[in-house]
GROMACS .gro file of C-alpha atoms in nm:
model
  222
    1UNK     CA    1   0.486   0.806  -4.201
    2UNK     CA    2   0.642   0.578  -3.947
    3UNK     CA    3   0.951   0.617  -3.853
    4UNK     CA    4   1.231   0.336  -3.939
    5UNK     CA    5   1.312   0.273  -3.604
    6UNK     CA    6   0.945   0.232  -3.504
    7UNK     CA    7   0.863  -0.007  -3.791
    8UNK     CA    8   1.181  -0.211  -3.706
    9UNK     CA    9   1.080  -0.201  -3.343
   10UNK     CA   10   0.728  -0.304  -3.431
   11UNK     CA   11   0.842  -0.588  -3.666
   12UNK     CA   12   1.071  -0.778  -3.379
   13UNK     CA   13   0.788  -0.782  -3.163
   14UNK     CA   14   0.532  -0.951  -3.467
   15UNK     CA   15   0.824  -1.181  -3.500
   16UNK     CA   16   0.821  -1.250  -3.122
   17UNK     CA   17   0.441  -1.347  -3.123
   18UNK     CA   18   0.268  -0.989  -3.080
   19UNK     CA   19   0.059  -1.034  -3.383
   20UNK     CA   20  -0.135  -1.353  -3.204
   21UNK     CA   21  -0.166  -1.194  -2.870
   22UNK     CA   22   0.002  -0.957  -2.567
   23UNK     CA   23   0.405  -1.159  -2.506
   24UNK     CA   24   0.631  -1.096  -2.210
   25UNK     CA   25   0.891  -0.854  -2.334
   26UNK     CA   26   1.094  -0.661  -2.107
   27UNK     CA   27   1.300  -0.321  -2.245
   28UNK     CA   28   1.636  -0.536  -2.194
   29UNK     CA   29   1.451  -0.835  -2.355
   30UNK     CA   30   1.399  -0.593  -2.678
   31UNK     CA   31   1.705  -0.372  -2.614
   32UNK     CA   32   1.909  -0.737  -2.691
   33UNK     CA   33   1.769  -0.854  -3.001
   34UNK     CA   34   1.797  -0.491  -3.142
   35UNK     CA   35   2.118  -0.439  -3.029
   36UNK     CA   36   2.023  -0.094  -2.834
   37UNK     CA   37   2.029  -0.017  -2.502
   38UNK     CA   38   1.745  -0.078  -2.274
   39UNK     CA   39   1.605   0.283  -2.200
   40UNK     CA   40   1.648   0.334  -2.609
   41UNK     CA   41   1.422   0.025  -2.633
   42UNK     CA   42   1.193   0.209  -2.339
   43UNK     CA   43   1.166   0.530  -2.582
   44UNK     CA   44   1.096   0.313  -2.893
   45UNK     CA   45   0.798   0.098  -2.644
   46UNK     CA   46   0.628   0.437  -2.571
   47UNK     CA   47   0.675   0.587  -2.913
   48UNK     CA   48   0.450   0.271  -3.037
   49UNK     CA   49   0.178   0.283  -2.783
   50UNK     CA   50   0.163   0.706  -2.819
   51UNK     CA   51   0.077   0.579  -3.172
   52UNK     CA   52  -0.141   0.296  -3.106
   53UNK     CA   53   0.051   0.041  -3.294
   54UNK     CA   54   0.090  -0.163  -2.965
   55UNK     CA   55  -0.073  -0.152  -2.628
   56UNK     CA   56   0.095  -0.227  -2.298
   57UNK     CA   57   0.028  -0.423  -1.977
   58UNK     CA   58   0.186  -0.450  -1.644
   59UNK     CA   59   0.145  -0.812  -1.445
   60UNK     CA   60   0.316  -0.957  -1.134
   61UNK     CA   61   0.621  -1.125  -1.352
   62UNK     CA   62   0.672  -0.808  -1.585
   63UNK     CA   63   0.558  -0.619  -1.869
   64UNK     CA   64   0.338  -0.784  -2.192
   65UNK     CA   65   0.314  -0.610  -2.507
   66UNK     CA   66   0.051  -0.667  -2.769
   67UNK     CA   67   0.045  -0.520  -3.152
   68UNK     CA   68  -0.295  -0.342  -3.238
   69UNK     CA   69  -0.516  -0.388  -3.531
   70UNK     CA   70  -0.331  -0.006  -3.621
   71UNK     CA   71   0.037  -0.142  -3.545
   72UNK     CA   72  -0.039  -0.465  -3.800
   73UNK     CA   73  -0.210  -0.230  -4.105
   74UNK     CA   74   0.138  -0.028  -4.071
   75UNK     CA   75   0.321  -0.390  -4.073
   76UNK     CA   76   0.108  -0.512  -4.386
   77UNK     CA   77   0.193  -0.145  -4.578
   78UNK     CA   78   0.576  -0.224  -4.566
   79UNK     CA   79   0.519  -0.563  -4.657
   80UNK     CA   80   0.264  -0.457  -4.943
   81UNK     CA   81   0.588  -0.226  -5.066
   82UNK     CA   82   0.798  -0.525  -5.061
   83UNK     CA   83   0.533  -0.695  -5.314
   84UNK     CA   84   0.539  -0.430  -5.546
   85UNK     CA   85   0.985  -0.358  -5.530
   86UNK     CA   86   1.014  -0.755  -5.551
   87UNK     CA   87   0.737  -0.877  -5.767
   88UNK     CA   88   0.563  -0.583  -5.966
   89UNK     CA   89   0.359  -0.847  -6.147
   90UNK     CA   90   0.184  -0.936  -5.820
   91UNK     CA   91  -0.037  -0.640  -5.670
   92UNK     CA   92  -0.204  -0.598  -5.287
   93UNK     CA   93  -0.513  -0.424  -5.238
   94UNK     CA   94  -0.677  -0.345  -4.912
   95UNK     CA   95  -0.986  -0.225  -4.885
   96UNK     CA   96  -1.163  -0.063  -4.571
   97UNK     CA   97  -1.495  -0.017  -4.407
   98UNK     CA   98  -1.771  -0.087  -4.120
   99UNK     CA   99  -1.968  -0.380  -4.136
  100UNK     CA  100  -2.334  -0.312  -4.192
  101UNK     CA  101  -2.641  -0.472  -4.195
  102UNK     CA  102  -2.738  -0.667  -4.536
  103UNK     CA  103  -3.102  -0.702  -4.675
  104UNK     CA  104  -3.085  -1.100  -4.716
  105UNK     CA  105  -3.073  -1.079  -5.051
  106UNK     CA  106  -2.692  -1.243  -4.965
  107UNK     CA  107  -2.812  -1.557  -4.760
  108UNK     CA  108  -3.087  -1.653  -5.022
  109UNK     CA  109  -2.856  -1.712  -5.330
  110UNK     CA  110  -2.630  -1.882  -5.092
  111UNK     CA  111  -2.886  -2.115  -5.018
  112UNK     CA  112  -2.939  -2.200  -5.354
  113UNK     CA  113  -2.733  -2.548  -5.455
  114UNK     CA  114  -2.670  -2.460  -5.780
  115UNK     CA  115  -2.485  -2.123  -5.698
  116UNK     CA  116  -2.330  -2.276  -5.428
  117UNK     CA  117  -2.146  -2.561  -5.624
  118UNK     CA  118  -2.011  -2.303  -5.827
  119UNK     CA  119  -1.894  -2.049  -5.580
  120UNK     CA  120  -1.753  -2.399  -5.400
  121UNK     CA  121  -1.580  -2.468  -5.710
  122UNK     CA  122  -1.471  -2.120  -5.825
  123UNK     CA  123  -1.319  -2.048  -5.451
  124UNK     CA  124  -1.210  -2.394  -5.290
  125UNK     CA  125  -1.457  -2.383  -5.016
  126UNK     CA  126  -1.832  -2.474  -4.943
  127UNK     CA  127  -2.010  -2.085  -4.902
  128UNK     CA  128  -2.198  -2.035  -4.530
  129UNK     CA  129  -2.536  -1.953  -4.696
  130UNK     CA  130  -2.527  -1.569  -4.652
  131UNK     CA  131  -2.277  -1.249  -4.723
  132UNK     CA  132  -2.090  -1.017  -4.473
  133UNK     CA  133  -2.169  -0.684  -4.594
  134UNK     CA  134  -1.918  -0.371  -4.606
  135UNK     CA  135  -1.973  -0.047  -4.637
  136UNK     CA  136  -1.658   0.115  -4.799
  137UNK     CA  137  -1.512   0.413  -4.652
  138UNK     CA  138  -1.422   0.681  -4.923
  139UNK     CA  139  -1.068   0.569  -4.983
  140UNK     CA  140  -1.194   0.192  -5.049
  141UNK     CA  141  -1.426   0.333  -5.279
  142UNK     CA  142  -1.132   0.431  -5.514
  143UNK     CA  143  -0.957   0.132  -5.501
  144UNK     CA  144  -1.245  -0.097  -5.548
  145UNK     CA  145  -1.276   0.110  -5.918
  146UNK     CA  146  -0.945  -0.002  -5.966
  147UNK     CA  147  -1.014  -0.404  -5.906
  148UNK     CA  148  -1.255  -0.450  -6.245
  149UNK     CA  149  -0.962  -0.613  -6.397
  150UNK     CA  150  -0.842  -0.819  -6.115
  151UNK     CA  151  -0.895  -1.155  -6.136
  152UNK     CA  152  -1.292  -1.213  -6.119
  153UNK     CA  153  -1.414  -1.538  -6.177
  154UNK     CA  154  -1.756  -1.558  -6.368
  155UNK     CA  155  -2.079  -1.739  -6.250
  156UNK     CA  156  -2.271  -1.816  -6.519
  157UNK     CA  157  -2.660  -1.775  -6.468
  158UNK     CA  158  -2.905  -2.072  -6.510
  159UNK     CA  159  -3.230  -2.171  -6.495
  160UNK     CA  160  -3.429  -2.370  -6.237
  161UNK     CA  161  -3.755  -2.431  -6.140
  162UNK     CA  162  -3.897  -2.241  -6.459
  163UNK     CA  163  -3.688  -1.942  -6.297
  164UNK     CA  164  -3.404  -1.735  -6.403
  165UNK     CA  165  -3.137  -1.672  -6.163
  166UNK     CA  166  -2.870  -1.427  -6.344
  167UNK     CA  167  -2.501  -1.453  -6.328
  168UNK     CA  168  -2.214  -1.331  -6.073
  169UNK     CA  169  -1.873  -1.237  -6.054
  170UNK     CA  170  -1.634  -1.320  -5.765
  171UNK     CA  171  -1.369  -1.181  -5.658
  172UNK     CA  172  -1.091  -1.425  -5.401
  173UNK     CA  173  -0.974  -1.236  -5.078
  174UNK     CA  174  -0.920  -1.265  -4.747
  175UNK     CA  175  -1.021  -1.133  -4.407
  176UNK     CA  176  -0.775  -1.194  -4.069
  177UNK     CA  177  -0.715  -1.519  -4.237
  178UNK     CA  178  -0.996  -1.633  -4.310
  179UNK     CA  179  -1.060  -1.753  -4.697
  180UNK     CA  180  -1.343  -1.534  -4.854
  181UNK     CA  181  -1.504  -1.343  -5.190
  182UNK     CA  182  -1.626  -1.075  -5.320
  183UNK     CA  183  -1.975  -1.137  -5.486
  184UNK     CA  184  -2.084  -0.864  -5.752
  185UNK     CA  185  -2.412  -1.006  -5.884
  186UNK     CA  186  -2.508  -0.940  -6.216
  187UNK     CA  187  -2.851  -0.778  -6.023
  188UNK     CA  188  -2.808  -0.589  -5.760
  189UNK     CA  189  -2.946  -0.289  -5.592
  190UNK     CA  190  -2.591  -0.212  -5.382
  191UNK     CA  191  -2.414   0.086  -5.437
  192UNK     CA  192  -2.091   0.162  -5.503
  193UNK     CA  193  -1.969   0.178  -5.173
  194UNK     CA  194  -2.094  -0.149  -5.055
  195UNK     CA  195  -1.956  -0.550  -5.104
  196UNK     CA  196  -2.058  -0.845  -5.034
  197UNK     CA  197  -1.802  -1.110  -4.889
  198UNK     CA  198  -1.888  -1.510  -4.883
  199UNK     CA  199  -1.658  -1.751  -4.670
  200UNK     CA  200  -1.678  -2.084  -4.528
  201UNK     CA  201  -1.801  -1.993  -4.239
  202UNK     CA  202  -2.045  -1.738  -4.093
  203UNK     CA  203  -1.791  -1.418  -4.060
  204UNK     CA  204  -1.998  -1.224  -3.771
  205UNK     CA  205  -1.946  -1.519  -3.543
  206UNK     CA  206  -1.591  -1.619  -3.613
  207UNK     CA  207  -1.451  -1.278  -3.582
  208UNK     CA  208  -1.723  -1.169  -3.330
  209UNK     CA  209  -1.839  -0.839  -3.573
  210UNK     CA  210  -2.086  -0.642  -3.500
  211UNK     CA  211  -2.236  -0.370  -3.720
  212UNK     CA  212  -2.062  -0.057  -3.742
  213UNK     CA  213  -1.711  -0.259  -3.649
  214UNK     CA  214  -1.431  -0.181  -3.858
  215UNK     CA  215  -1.313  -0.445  -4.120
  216UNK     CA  216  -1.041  -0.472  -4.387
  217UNK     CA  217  -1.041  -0.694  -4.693
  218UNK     CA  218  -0.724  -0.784  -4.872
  219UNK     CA  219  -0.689  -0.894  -5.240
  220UNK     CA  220  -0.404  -0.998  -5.412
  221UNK     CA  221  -0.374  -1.102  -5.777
  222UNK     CA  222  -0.145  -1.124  -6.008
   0.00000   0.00000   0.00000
């Protein structure tokens, strides 16, 4: 558990801009807006980076201070306990993983017009015609059992061609930002520790992944 002073530490410096990149921040820059003395706001500094919530650099005109991927999941945890104290009708889910390696199955349907105008219209956004792929780690695996009643939009199946292509569900989330879903089709050969996410864009390149990179997904429904 992180300590309050940490977390209230760690939250002036998001507000400051350390979410988007490393800032200038001195110990008497922090000290000030805290209201504690610089060599308490020193201790508090090195008590983040010893837990790799922030990382530190020295250049010629001072110190710059940058929150980690760790120090923002700790952020989004108090903030996801704020949801639930404030508006217990509204839940957050995050779910965790590595990205893997999918067997195109993803890209095929996506190139399919038909199941694209309905994921377009189902989600708000045109999908990039293949999936990011996730392989949950055991955690994830619980919580995604607890998400069959959270908000999936159906895809009906259709016909085309003399073919049958079967139905979906999907599921609205997000990743760093970036507008996605979760795509359970009605066939599939994943298990229950794997999802497929669709966005507007092709996810690997925007957020330079690579496989076995660790991702988070966030849902939140009411």
């Amino acid at each position: 558990m992180v300590e309050a002073e940490d977390l209230q530490s760690l939250k002036t410096i998001a507000l400051l801009g350390g979410c988007r990149g490393p800032i200038w921040l001195s110990s008497q820059s922090l000290g000030n807006v805290l209201g504690i003395s610089p060599q308490t706001a020193s201790r508090r500094l090195i008590a983040l980076e010893r837990q790799q919530f922030v990382v530190r650099s020295m250049k010629s005109d001072g110190q710059y201070v940058a929150i980690t991927r760790e120090g923002e999941q700790a952020l989004k945890r108090e903030y996801a306990d704020y949801v639930r104290i404030f508006n217990p009708e509204r839940r957050q889910y995050t779910l965790a993983g590595t990205v893997i390696s999918g067997l195109g199955e993803g890209r095929y349907y996506m190139s399919i017009p038909h199941y694209k105008e309905q994921f377009g219209a189902s989600l708000g956004f045109e999908p990039f015609p293949g999936t990011l792929n996730i392989r949950l780690d055991a955690t994830s695996i619980q919580i995604r059992k607890q998400l069959d009643h959270a908000g999936w939009i159906d895809i009906p199946g259709f016909t085309a061609d003399e073919r049958t292509f079967g139905g979906a569900r999907v599921l609205p989330c997000r990743i760093r930002g970036y507008r996605c879903g979760i795509v359970v089709p009605s066939r599939t050969h994943y298990p229950e520790d794997i999802v497929e996410v669709i966005a507007g864009c092709e996810l690997r390149k925007a957020l330079n992944l690579n496989d076995n990179d660790t991702i988070e997904v966030e849902i939140t429904h009411d």
